[in-house]
Structures are given as structure tokens and as C-alpha cells.
Tab-separated table of N, CA and C in Angstrom:
chain	number	residue	atom	x	y	z
A	1	MET	N	78.134	-10.993	40.311
A	1	MET	CA	78.994	-12.059	40.753
A	1	MET	C	78.654	-13.255	39.858
A	2	LEU	N	79.708	-14.001	39.408
A	2	LEU	CA	79.483	-15.272	38.648
A	2	LEU	C	78.994	-16.355	39.561
A	3	PRO	N	78.085	-17.212	39.155
A	3	PRO	CA	77.767	-18.342	39.940
A	3	PRO	C	79.028	-19.234	40.059
A	4	ALA	N	79.162	-19.947	41.200
A	4	ALA	CA	80.379	-20.739	41.469
A	4	ALA	C	80.660	-21.695	40.311
A	5	TYR	N	79.616	-22.334	39.752
A	5	TYR	CA	79.890	-23.338	38.741
A	5	TYR	C	80.395	-22.778	37.410
A	6	SER	N	80.254	-21.503	37.168
A	6	SER	CA	80.659	-20.896	35.889
A	6	SER	C	81.971	-20.090	36.006
A	7	ARG	N	82.509	-20.003	37.163
A	7	ARG	CA	83.710	-19.246	37.388
A	7	ARG	C	84.959	-20.042	36.932
A	8	PRO	N	85.778	-19.471	36.065
A	8	PRO	CA	86.970	-20.242	35.632
A	8	PRO	C	87.956	-20.285	36.851
A	9	PRO	N	88.810	-21.338	36.846
A	9	PRO	CA	89.762	-21.423	37.961
A	9	PRO	C	90.814	-20.333	37.784
A	10	LEU	N	91.299	-19.784	38.852
A	10	LEU	CA	92.342	-18.810	38.741
A	10	LEU	C	93.640	-19.433	39.227
A	11	ARG	N	94.730	-19.016	38.617
A	11	ARG	CA	96.025	-19.614	38.921
A	11	ARG	C	96.913	-18.528	39.450
A	12	ASP	N	97.697	-18.839	40.496
A	12	ASP	CA	98.764	-17.932	41.049
A	12	ASP	C	99.977	-18.788	41.185
A	13	GLY	N	100.735	-18.772	40.176
A	13	GLY	CA	101.930	-19.624	40.174
A	13	GLY	C	101.449	-21.122	40.117
A	14	ASP	N	101.829	-21.896	41.135
A	14	ASP	CA	101.453	-23.267	41.192
A	14	ASP	C	100.270	-23.538	42.031
A	15	ARG	N	99.591	-22.536	42.583
A	15	ARG	CA	98.491	-22.831	43.445
A	15	ARG	C	97.238	-22.184	42.813
A	16	GLU	N	96.125	-22.807	43.115
A	16	GLU	CA	94.892	-22.264	42.587
A	16	GLU	C	94.325	-21.266	43.623
A	17	LEU	N	93.894	-20.122	43.098
A	17	LEU	CA	93.291	-19.106	43.947
A	17	LEU	C	91.836	-19.399	44.088
A	18	THR	N	91.161	-18.852	45.100
A	18	THR	CA	89.794	-19.062	45.211
A	18	THR	C	89.065	-17.671	44.948
A	19	TRP	N	87.926	-17.792	44.327
A	19	TRP	CA	87.153	-16.549	44.119
A	19	TRP	C	86.775	-15.944	45.434
A	20	ALA	N	86.498	-16.706	46.461
A	20	ALA	CA	86.141	-16.158	47.760
A	20	ALA	C	87.264	-15.288	48.213
A	21	ARG	N	88.574	-15.719	48.018
A	21	ARG	CA	89.687	-14.881	48.460
A	21	ARG	C	89.682	-13.528	47.791
A	22	LEU	N	89.324	-13.496	46.453
A	22	LEU	CA	89.241	-12.140	45.814
A	22	LEU	C	88.134	-11.349	46.256
A	23	GLU	N	87.032	-11.997	46.604
A	23	GLU	CA	85.844	-11.222	46.997
A	23	GLU	C	85.983	-10.724	48.446
A	24	THR	N	86.914	-11.308	49.153
A	24	THR	CA	87.090	-10.868	50.556
A	24	THR	C	88.426	-10.087	50.770
A	25	MET	N	88.947	-9.589	49.685
A	25	MET	CA	90.194	-8.898	49.721
A	25	MET	C	90.138	-7.817	50.846
A	26	HIS	N	91.119	-7.751	51.662
A	26	HIS	CA	91.165	-6.784	52.764
A	26	HIS	C	92.362	-5.863	52.660
A	27	VAL	N	92.025	-4.619	52.577
A	27	VAL	CA	93.084	-3.602	52.486
A	27	VAL	C	93.027	-2.829	53.828
A	28	GLU	N	94.237	-2.449	54.298
A	28	GLU	CA	94.329	-1.674	55.452
A	28	GLU	C	95.109	-0.399	55.221
A	29	ARG	N	94.828	0.649	55.957
A	29	ARG	CA	95.492	1.937	55.814
A	29	ARG	C	96.941	1.802	56.220
A	30	VAL	N	97.810	2.346	55.465
A	30	VAL	CA	99.274	2.301	55.786
A	30	VAL	C	99.563	3.167	57.065
A	31	SER	N	100.340	2.576	57.945
A	31	SER	CA	100.746	3.320	59.117
A	31	SER	C	102.173	3.674	58.991
A	32	ALA	N	102.634	4.545	59.918
A	32	ALA	CA	104.088	4.966	59.881
A	32	ALA	C	104.973	3.765	60.026
A	33	ALA	N	104.514	2.728	60.733
A	33	ALA	CA	105.372	1.505	60.894
A	33	ALA	C	105.484	0.679	59.575
A	34	ASP	N	104.534	0.929	58.648
A	34	ASP	CA	104.575	0.176	57.413
A	34	ASP	C	105.430	0.835	56.292
A	35	LEU	N	105.823	2.076	56.496
A	35	LEU	CA	106.430	2.916	55.461
A	35	LEU	C	107.709	2.311	54.802
A	36	ASP	N	108.565	1.813	55.590
A	36	ASP	CA	109.805	1.245	55.020
A	36	ASP	C	109.479	0.032	54.151
A	37	GLU	N	108.578	-0.807	54.611
A	37	GLU	CA	108.222	-1.962	53.754
A	37	GLU	C	107.442	-1.510	52.509
A	38	VAL	N	106.590	-0.452	52.632
A	38	VAL	CA	105.898	0.088	51.435
A	38	VAL	C	106.893	0.612	50.445
A	39	ARG	N	107.874	1.394	50.940
A	39	ARG	CA	108.966	1.951	50.038
A	39	ARG	C	109.640	0.867	49.328
A	40	SER	N	110.035	-0.188	49.985
A	40	SER	CA	110.684	-1.275	49.370
A	40	SER	C	109.873	-1.992	48.325
A	41	PHE	N	108.582	-2.214	48.654
A	41	PHE	CA	107.689	-2.825	47.733
A	41	PHE	C	107.459	-1.952	46.435
A	42	LEU	N	107.287	-0.664	46.647
A	42	LEU	CA	107.064	0.215	45.517
A	42	LEU	C	108.360	0.476	44.679
A	43	ARG	N	109.512	0.428	45.390
A	43	ARG	CA	110.807	0.518	44.656
A	43	ARG	C	110.954	-0.713	43.754
A	44	ASP	N	110.624	-1.893	44.256
A	44	ASP	CA	110.722	-3.082	43.449
A	44	ASP	C	109.773	-3.028	42.281
A	45	ALA	N	108.639	-2.345	42.428
A	45	ALA	CA	107.635	-2.200	41.365
A	45	ALA	C	107.990	-1.049	40.422
A	46	ASP	N	109.072	-0.338	40.745
A	46	ASP	CA	109.504	0.782	39.907
A	46	ASP	C	108.506	1.933	39.887
A	47	LEU	N	107.931	2.229	41.065
A	47	LEU	CA	106.926	3.308	41.183
A	47	LEU	C	107.537	4.452	41.989
A	48	THR	N	106.977	5.597	41.857
A	48	THR	CA	107.409	6.812	42.493
A	48	THR	C	107.382	6.669	44.002
A	49	LEU	N	108.386	7.121	44.690
A	49	LEU	CA	108.447	7.041	46.187
A	49	LEU	C	108.149	8.409	46.796
A	50	ALA	N	108.125	9.455	46.056
A	50	ALA	CA	108.021	10.807	46.569
A	50	ALA	C	106.734	10.980	47.380
A	51	GLY	N	106.870	11.534	48.577
A	51	GLY	CA	105.810	11.930	49.456
A	51	GLY	C	105.094	10.790	50.210
A	52	LEU	N	105.711	9.593	50.200
A	52	LEU	CA	104.977	8.507	50.880
A	52	LEU	C	104.743	8.746	52.337
A	53	ASP	N	105.619	9.540	52.971
A	53	ASP	CA	105.505	9.819	54.353
A	53	ASP	C	104.588	11.064	54.700
A	54	ASP	N	104.112	11.694	53.625
A	54	ASP	CA	103.232	12.873	53.844
A	54	ASP	C	101.785	12.381	54.191
A	55	PRO	N	101.256	12.827	55.328
A	55	PRO	CA	99.847	12.410	55.688
A	55	PRO	C	98.821	12.744	54.617
A	56	ALA	N	99.130	13.706	53.708
A	56	ALA	CA	98.163	13.996	52.663
A	56	ALA	C	98.098	12.903	51.586
A	57	VAL	N	99.108	12.045	51.564
A	57	VAL	CA	99.106	10.918	50.618
A	57	VAL	C	98.495	9.739	51.351
A	58	ARG	N	97.305	9.355	50.823
A	58	ARG	CA	96.548	8.270	51.473
A	58	ARG	C	96.933	6.975	50.866
A	59	LEU	N	97.397	6.036	51.639
A	59	LEU	CA	97.873	4.744	51.073
A	59	LEU	C	97.233	3.588	51.874
A	60	TRP	N	97.043	2.474	51.091
A	60	TRP	CA	96.505	1.229	51.679
A	60	TRP	C	97.364	0.085	51.167
A	61	ILE	N	97.405	-0.957	51.976
A	61	ILE	CA	98.138	-2.200	51.561
A	61	ILE	C	97.225	-3.386	51.702
A	62	GLU	N	97.551	-4.439	50.979
A	62	GLU	CA	97.003	-5.753	51.226
A	62	GLU	C	98.145	-6.640	51.548
A	63	ARG	N	97.970	-7.480	52.528
A	63	ARG	CA	98.976	-8.376	52.994
A	63	ARG	C	98.642	-9.836	52.600
A	64	GLY	N	99.686	-10.606	52.297
A	64	GLY	CA	99.485	-12.030	52.051
A	64	GLY	C	99.343	-12.857	53.261
A	65	VAL	N	99.215	-14.081	53.122
A	65	VAL	CA	98.954	-15.036	54.194
A	65	VAL	C	100.131	-15.050	55.187
A	66	ARG	N	101.351	-14.715	54.801
A	66	ARG	CA	102.488	-14.638	55.639
A	66	ARG	C	102.797	-13.217	56.167
A	67	GLY	N	101.827	-12.303	55.937
A	67	GLY	CA	102.007	-10.963	56.388
A	67	GLY	C	102.715	-10.031	55.520
A	68	GLU	N	103.245	-10.493	54.405
A	68	GLU	CA	104.041	-9.722	53.492
A	68	GLU	C	103.070	-8.810	52.653
A	69	ILE	N	103.551	-7.654	52.198
A	69	ILE	CA	102.725	-6.813	51.298
A	69	ILE	C	102.586	-7.467	49.973
A	70	VAL	N	101.367	-7.629	49.504
A	70	VAL	CA	101.141	-8.209	48.138
A	70	VAL	C	100.493	-7.155	47.202
A	71	GLY	N	100.150	-5.990	47.759
A	71	GLY	CA	99.486	-5.000	46.963
A	71	GLY	C	99.438	-3.604	47.643
A	72	THR	N	99.471	-2.573	46.899
A	72	THR	CA	99.310	-1.233	47.415
A	72	THR	C	98.449	-0.336	46.533
A	73	THR	N	97.897	0.684	47.097
A	73	THR	CA	97.068	1.642	46.350
A	73	THR	C	97.030	2.867	47.130
A	74	GLY	N	96.749	4.005	46.418
A	74	GLY	CA	96.611	5.287	47.168
A	74	GLY	C	96.244	6.414	46.223
A	75	PHE	N	96.100	7.553	46.868
A	75	PHE	CA	95.828	8.807	46.090
A	75	PHE	C	96.255	10.031	46.885
A	76	GLU	N	96.392	11.139	46.143
A	76	GLU	CA	96.542	12.479	46.682
A	76	GLU	C	95.428	13.358	46.182
A	77	LEU	N	94.867	14.255	46.946
A	77	LEU	CA	93.807	15.146	46.563
A	77	LEU	C	94.350	16.444	46.160
A	78	SER	N	93.684	17.131	45.214
A	78	SER	CA	94.098	18.516	44.864
A	78	SER	C	93.722	19.443	46.016
A	79	GLU	N	94.197	20.690	46.057
A	79	GLU	CA	93.956	21.582	47.159
A	79	GLU	C	92.404	21.912	47.253
A	80	ASP	N	91.682	21.865	46.135
A	80	ASP	CA	90.261	22.172	46.197
A	80	ASP	C	89.477	20.900	46.495
A	81	GLY	N	90.111	19.722	46.502
A	81	GLY	CA	89.482	18.415	46.815
A	81	GLY	C	88.703	17.839	45.696
A	82	CYS	N	88.678	18.428	44.537
A	82	CYS	CA	87.954	17.965	43.354
A	82	CYS	C	88.679	16.960	42.529
A	83	HIS	N	89.958	16.912	42.611
A	83	HIS	CA	90.780	16.026	41.763
A	83	HIS	C	91.644	15.119	42.691
A	84	ALA	N	91.743	13.805	42.159
A	84	ALA	CA	92.557	12.846	42.935
A	84	ALA	C	93.565	12.303	41.962
A	85	LEU	N	94.771	12.255	42.463
A	85	LEU	CA	95.864	11.594	41.672
A	85	LEU	C	95.980	10.212	42.232
A	86	ILE	N	95.550	9.180	41.482
A	86	ILE	CA	95.710	7.828	41.876
A	86	ILE	C	97.155	7.418	41.733
A	87	ARG	N	97.733	6.818	42.791
A	87	ARG	CA	99.141	6.498	42.739
A	87	ARG	C	99.418	5.207	43.518
A	88	SER	N	100.606	4.750	43.348
A	88	SER	CA	101.125	3.655	44.113
A	88	SER	C	100.280	2.351	44.040
A	89	VAL	N	99.632	2.150	42.854
A	89	VAL	CA	98.849	0.896	42.599
A	89	VAL	C	99.849	-0.098	42.126
A	90	ALA	N	100.135	-1.109	42.920
A	90	ALA	CA	101.106	-2.165	42.541
A	90	ALA	C	100.611	-3.524	43.139
A	91	VAL	N	100.959	-4.516	42.546
A	91	VAL	CA	100.564	-5.871	42.878
A	91	VAL	C	101.790	-6.805	42.729
A	92	GLU	N	102.125	-7.591	43.794
A	92	GLU	CA	103.131	-8.561	43.708
A	92	GLU	C	103.024	-9.447	42.465
A	93	VAL	N	104.024	-9.781	41.796
A	93	VAL	CA	103.980	-10.457	40.569
A	93	VAL	C	103.094	-11.704	40.584
A	94	SER	N	103.242	-12.469	41.565
A	94	SER	CA	102.420	-13.773	41.661
A	94	SER	C	100.961	-13.569	41.874
A	95	HIS	N	100.497	-12.367	42.180
A	95	HIS	CA	99.129	-12.049	42.376
A	95	HIS	C	98.466	-11.317	41.234
A	96	ARG	N	99.233	-10.983	40.193
A	96	ARG	CA	98.766	-10.080	39.137
A	96	ARG	C	97.569	-10.628	38.333
A	97	VAL	N	97.498	-11.872	38.114
A	97	VAL	CA	96.435	-12.430	37.295
A	97	VAL	C	95.158	-12.651	38.094
A	98	SER	N	95.161	-12.305	39.375
A	98	SER	CA	94.058	-12.558	40.212
A	98	SER	C	92.934	-11.507	40.284
A	99	GLY	N	93.180	-10.372	39.596
A	99	GLY	CA	92.196	-9.257	39.625
A	99	GLY	C	92.475	-8.332	40.821
A	100	ALA	N	93.548	-8.589	41.520
A	100	ALA	CA	93.854	-7.772	42.753
A	100	ALA	C	94.139	-6.314	42.288
A	101	GLY	N	94.821	-6.049	41.221
A	101	GLY	CA	95.108	-4.705	40.746
A	101	GLY	C	93.871	-3.924	40.513
A	102	SER	N	92.907	-4.536	39.852
A	102	SER	CA	91.640	-3.843	39.588
A	102	SER	C	90.913	-3.504	40.913
A	103	LYS	N	90.949	-4.470	41.851
A	103	LYS	CA	90.317	-4.166	43.121
A	103	LYS	C	91.031	-3.154	43.940
A	104	LEU	N	92.353	-3.112	43.897
A	104	LEU	CA	93.127	-2.076	44.571
A	104	LEU	C	92.848	-0.731	43.927
A	105	ALA	N	92.881	-0.633	42.626
A	105	ALA	CA	92.560	0.644	41.970
A	105	ALA	C	91.185	1.084	42.352
A	106	ALA	N	90.231	0.184	42.267
A	106	ALA	CA	88.838	0.558	42.559
A	106	ALA	C	88.731	1.050	44.003
A	107	HIS	N	89.498	0.478	44.941
A	107	HIS	CA	89.488	0.935	46.344
A	107	HIS	C	89.897	2.341	46.430
A	108	ALA	N	91.049	2.656	45.744
A	108	ALA	CA	91.581	4.080	45.752
A	108	ALA	C	90.520	5.036	45.204
A	109	MET	N	89.900	4.652	44.068
A	109	MET	CA	88.891	5.566	43.487
A	109	MET	C	87.701	5.692	44.367
A	110	GLN	N	87.286	4.649	45.049
A	110	GLN	CA	86.085	4.771	45.923
A	110	GLN	C	86.422	5.678	47.089
A	111	GLU	N	87.631	5.514	47.611
A	111	GLU	CA	88.045	6.357	48.786
A	111	GLU	C	88.219	7.831	48.313
A	112	ALA	N	88.731	8.030	47.140
A	112	ALA	CA	88.871	9.451	46.569
A	112	ALA	C	87.481	10.064	46.397
A	113	ARG	N	86.597	9.265	45.917
A	113	ARG	CA	85.193	9.718	45.662
A	113	ARG	C	84.616	10.079	47.091
A	114	ALA	N	84.801	9.239	48.071
A	114	ALA	CA	84.263	9.529	49.401
A	114	ALA	C	84.873	10.740	49.995
A	115	ALA	N	86.082	11.095	49.578
A	115	ALA	CA	86.778	12.270	50.124
A	115	ALA	C	86.332	13.498	49.353
A	116	GLY	N	85.496	13.399	48.326
A	116	GLY	CA	84.900	14.554	47.608
A	116	GLY	C	85.455	14.726	46.219
A	117	ALA	N	86.369	13.920	45.749
A	117	ALA	CA	86.929	14.102	44.391
A	117	ALA	C	85.901	13.743	43.384
A	118	THR	N	85.888	14.465	42.274
A	118	THR	CA	84.955	14.171	41.156
A	118	THR	C	85.665	13.720	39.890
A	119	ARG	N	87.026	13.794	39.912
A	119	ARG	CA	87.838	13.353	38.784
A	119	ARG	C	89.126	12.653	39.261
A	120	ALA	N	89.425	11.561	38.648
A	120	ALA	CA	90.623	10.812	38.997
A	120	ALA	C	91.663	10.985	37.928
A	121	TRP	N	92.890	11.161	38.221
A	121	TRP	CA	93.960	11.243	37.313
A	121	TRP	C	95.102	10.271	37.715
A	122	LEU	N	95.936	9.954	36.740
A	122	LEU	CA	97.101	9.186	37.104
A	122	LEU	C	98.155	9.313	35.917
A	123	PHE	N	99.366	8.967	36.279
A	123	PHE	CA	100.406	8.868	35.286
A	123	PHE	C	100.728	7.326	35.088
A	124	SER	N	100.855	6.988	33.873
A	124	SER	CA	101.280	5.572	33.561
A	124	SER	C	101.772	5.459	32.143
A	125	ARG	N	103.074	5.110	32.046
A	125	ARG	CA	103.687	4.903	30.728
A	125	ARG	C	103.592	3.451	30.339
A	126	ARG	N	103.447	2.585	31.263
A	126	ARG	CA	103.518	1.150	30.975
A	126	ARG	C	102.205	0.397	31.033
A	127	SER	N	101.227	0.904	31.749
A	127	SER	CA	100.038	0.159	32.060
A	127	SER	C	98.745	0.761	31.458
A	128	GLY	N	98.846	1.480	30.401
A	128	GLY	CA	97.663	2.031	29.779
A	128	GLY	C	96.533	1.107	29.507
A	129	PRO	N	96.783	-0.057	28.960
A	129	PRO	CA	95.662	-1.022	28.663
A	129	PRO	C	94.907	-1.395	29.997
A	130	PHE	N	95.675	-1.573	31.103
A	130	PHE	CA	95.085	-1.890	32.365
A	130	PHE	C	94.115	-0.786	32.821
A	131	TRP	N	94.565	0.459	32.689
A	131	TRP	CA	93.754	1.605	33.192
A	131	TRP	C	92.554	1.812	32.292
A	132	GLN	N	92.755	1.570	30.960
A	132	GLN	CA	91.620	1.693	29.988
A	132	GLN	C	90.520	0.687	30.343
A	133	LYS	N	90.878	-0.477	30.777
A	133	LYS	CA	89.872	-1.461	31.164
A	133	LYS	C	89.099	-0.992	32.380
A	134	LEU	N	89.643	-0.150	33.168
A	134	LEU	CA	88.978	0.419	34.350
A	134	LEU	C	88.220	1.797	33.962
A	135	GLY	N	88.183	2.169	32.720
A	135	GLY	CA	87.450	3.358	32.278
A	135	GLY	C	88.260	4.596	32.168
A	136	PHE	N	89.558	4.507	32.312
A	136	PHE	CA	90.415	5.730	32.118
A	136	PHE	C	90.638	5.933	30.650
A	137	THR	N	90.751	7.223	30.268
A	137	THR	CA	91.054	7.600	28.912
A	137	THR	C	92.356	8.472	28.908
A	138	ALA	N	93.058	8.477	27.785
A	138	ALA	CA	94.237	9.378	27.708
A	138	ALA	C	93.841	10.778	27.996
A	139	ALA	N	94.741	11.523	28.707
A	139	ALA	CA	94.475	12.825	29.115
A	139	ALA	C	95.756	13.711	28.831
A	140	ASP	N	95.533	14.926	28.891
A	140	ASP	CA	96.632	15.943	28.700
A	140	ASP	C	97.469	16.005	29.996
A	141	ARG	N	98.739	15.727	29.958
A	141	ARG	CA	99.586	15.712	31.151
A	141	ARG	C	99.674	17.103	31.725
A	142	ASP	N	99.610	18.179	30.895
A	142	ASP	CA	99.689	19.503	31.398
A	142	ASP	C	98.374	19.869	32.166
A	143	GLU	N	97.299	19.305	31.742
A	143	GLU	CA	95.987	19.551	32.445
A	143	GLU	C	95.988	18.828	33.775
A	144	LEU	N	96.601	17.604	33.838
A	144	LEU	CA	96.791	16.918	35.047
A	144	LEU	C	97.655	17.861	35.980
A	145	ALA	N	98.760	18.294	35.485
A	145	ALA	CA	99.693	19.063	36.324
A	145	ALA	C	98.985	20.353	36.796
A	146	ALA	N	98.157	20.948	36.012
A	146	ALA	CA	97.448	22.178	36.482
A	146	ALA	C	96.391	21.857	37.486
A	147	ALA	N	95.717	20.686	37.441
A	147	ALA	CA	94.797	20.338	38.432
A	147	ALA	C	95.384	19.870	39.728
A	148	LEU	N	96.531	19.293	39.673
A	148	LEU	CA	97.240	18.845	40.913
A	148	LEU	C	98.658	19.272	41.057
A	149	PRO	N	98.929	20.569	41.032
A	149	PRO	CA	100.268	21.117	40.962
A	149	PRO	C	101.037	20.804	42.298
A	150	GLN	N	100.306	20.659	43.431
A	150	GLN	CA	101.025	20.479	44.648
A	150	GLN	C	101.309	18.997	44.990
A	151	SER	N	100.826	18.076	44.104
A	151	SER	CA	100.989	16.655	44.363
A	151	SER	C	102.479	16.357	44.251
A	152	HIS	N	102.876	15.369	45.021
A	152	HIS	CA	104.370	14.992	45.048
A	152	HIS	C	104.845	14.513	43.704
A	153	GLN	N	104.044	13.745	43.014
A	153	GLN	CA	104.490	13.261	41.659
A	153	GLN	C	104.619	14.418	40.660
A	154	VAL	N	103.626	15.345	40.609
A	154	VAL	CA	103.713	16.419	39.679
A	154	VAL	C	104.924	17.294	39.974
A	155	ARG	N	105.147	17.619	41.242
A	155	ARG	CA	106.226	18.440	41.616
A	155	ARG	C	107.638	17.733	41.205
A	156	LEU	N	107.721	16.456	41.538
A	156	LEU	CA	108.885	15.668	41.191
A	156	LEU	C	109.122	15.636	39.649
A	157	PHE	N	108.086	15.358	38.875
A	157	PHE	CA	108.159	15.280	37.461
A	157	PHE	C	108.515	16.626	36.826
A	158	VAL	N	108.000	17.722	37.323
A	158	VAL	CA	108.266	19.029	36.890
A	158	VAL	C	109.753	19.397	37.166
A	159	GLN	N	110.118	19.187	38.376
A	159	GLN	CA	111.533	19.580	38.823
A	159	GLN	C	112.576	18.775	38.023
A	160	SER	N	112.306	17.453	37.752
A	160	SER	CA	113.270	16.568	37.090
A	160	SER	C	113.250	16.625	35.628
A	161	GLY	N	112.167	17.349	35.035
A	161	GLY	CA	112.008	17.314	33.592
A	161	GLY	C	111.325	16.141	33.055
A	162	GLN	N	110.886	15.234	33.956
A	162	GLN	CA	110.262	13.987	33.563
A	162	GLN	C	108.797	14.173	33.083
A	163	LEU	N	108.174	15.261	33.427
A	163	LEU	CA	106.783	15.446	33.054
A	163	LEU	C	106.554	15.284	31.518
A	164	GLU	N	107.470	15.762	30.746
A	164	GLU	CA	107.322	15.729	29.309
A	164	GLU	C	107.302	14.292	28.715
A	165	ARG	N	107.877	13.301	29.510
A	165	ARG	CA	107.867	11.926	29.124
A	165	ARG	C	106.708	11.120	29.683
A	166	GLU	N	105.887	11.675	30.582
A	166	GLU	CA	104.841	10.972	31.215
A	166	GLU	C	103.586	10.846	30.410
A	167	VAL	N	102.795	9.831	30.609
A	167	VAL	CA	101.468	9.633	29.929
A	167	VAL	C	100.412	9.796	31.007
A	168	ALA	N	99.479	10.653	30.797
A	168	ALA	CA	98.401	10.983	31.701
A	168	ALA	C	97.136	10.253	31.357
A	169	TRP	N	96.353	9.883	32.346
A	169	TRP	CA	95.098	9.192	32.119
A	169	TRP	C	94.099	9.820	33.105
A	170	SER	N	92.846	9.802	32.730
A	170	SER	CA	91.756	10.422	33.658
A	170	SER	C	90.424	9.779	33.435
A	171	GLN	N	89.602	9.949	34.414
A	171	GLN	CA	88.142	9.541	34.336
A	171	GLN	C	87.410	10.318	35.398
A	172	PRO	N	86.109	10.641	35.064
A	172	PRO	CA	85.276	11.164	36.126
A	172	PRO	C	84.979	10.147	37.141
A	173	LEU	N	84.848	10.590	38.381
A	173	LEU	CA	84.385	9.692	39.483
A	173	LEU	C	82.964	9.947	39.747
A	174	ARG	N	82.142	8.986	39.389
A	174	ARG	CA	80.730	9.060	39.556
A	174	ARG	C	80.317	8.533	40.921
A	175	SER	N	79.131	9.013	41.385
A	175	SER	CA	78.620	8.511	42.647
A	175	SER	C	78.357	7.049	42.522
A	176	ALA	N	78.614	6.327	43.597
A	176	ALA	CA	78.350	4.845	43.590
A	176	ALA	C	76.793	4.624	43.464
A	177	PRO	N	76.427	3.564	42.733
A	177	PRO	CA	74.976	3.308	42.511
A	177	PRO	C	74.372	2.923	43.813
């Protein structure tokens, strides 16, 4: 953690964010009552909606001060539990420079690791540099599809022919220090 005097100010639109806010980010597990709002949020972010209501898809949200969703994250496990498809990582536009996306992604990876996964995978055509900063490297999309064939995104992408246009990323999930 940076000492308070050396931390640069963070900006969120016209208001200054506090580092304490980022360090106390609170995510909560998505409930059935949250699903319509989550769908709307992810639709606005242009992310895949397939399988959001499946209990096997583990999702979390972060809410803003007015109770609105400002971020989401989640994953699906492979049938053998060794692989996790990180998905639904999205941050409200006004919160994107705050580090919230990195924290949400880290939360999903930590939860996947705790569930037994040893490798994380994801699809992203637009956000490669973001994922590379988190340690992901380019991966073979067919290898991802073979590791997670039952995942909602893989099934959707195979059925629609979209798999050939997707970009896959991966990284090992190491034990927390």
C-alpha cells in the first residue's frame, strides 16, 4: 500500500475518489432479485448474458452510494473444477479509472482459486491490455473451449460461429501468499 502522502489523487468525473474507498471495496454475491439489473448492466457493457441465471455461474456486484450497480465480476468452473472461465467483469464508465476493474477481476480469480481452479481463462477482443496487466497471456481459443466445453459462453460461441472471432486469454491461478 502506498503511504497516504505519496498517493496520487484519483478522479471520477468531477469528484475526487478516495484511496480508502478503493481499499474497502465491497462486493456481494448476486441474488435472484439482482438478475434483471445485472442483465441490464452487462447489456449496456456489451457483455455476454448467456447463463446468468444458472447457479453454476458465480456472480458478484459492487453497488454505488445510491445502490446502483457500478461493477460486476464472475466465473464458471469446468466440470473437473480445474479451470475457471472469468466472465462478466464490467465497471460503470465513471468508475473505470479507479482501479475497480482490477479489484473485481482479482476477486473473481480469488474465488475461483478458493473453489479449486488452477487455471483462469477468459474471452476478450477489446480489453487485452487490461488483462495483460493482470498477468494474462494470449491463449488458444480452442484450448479454452476444450477445457470449458460446458460453459455458457463457449456453448454460445460455438453454436453461433462466434468462437472463431474470439480472443482467448489465460493464466495459472497460484495459491495466495
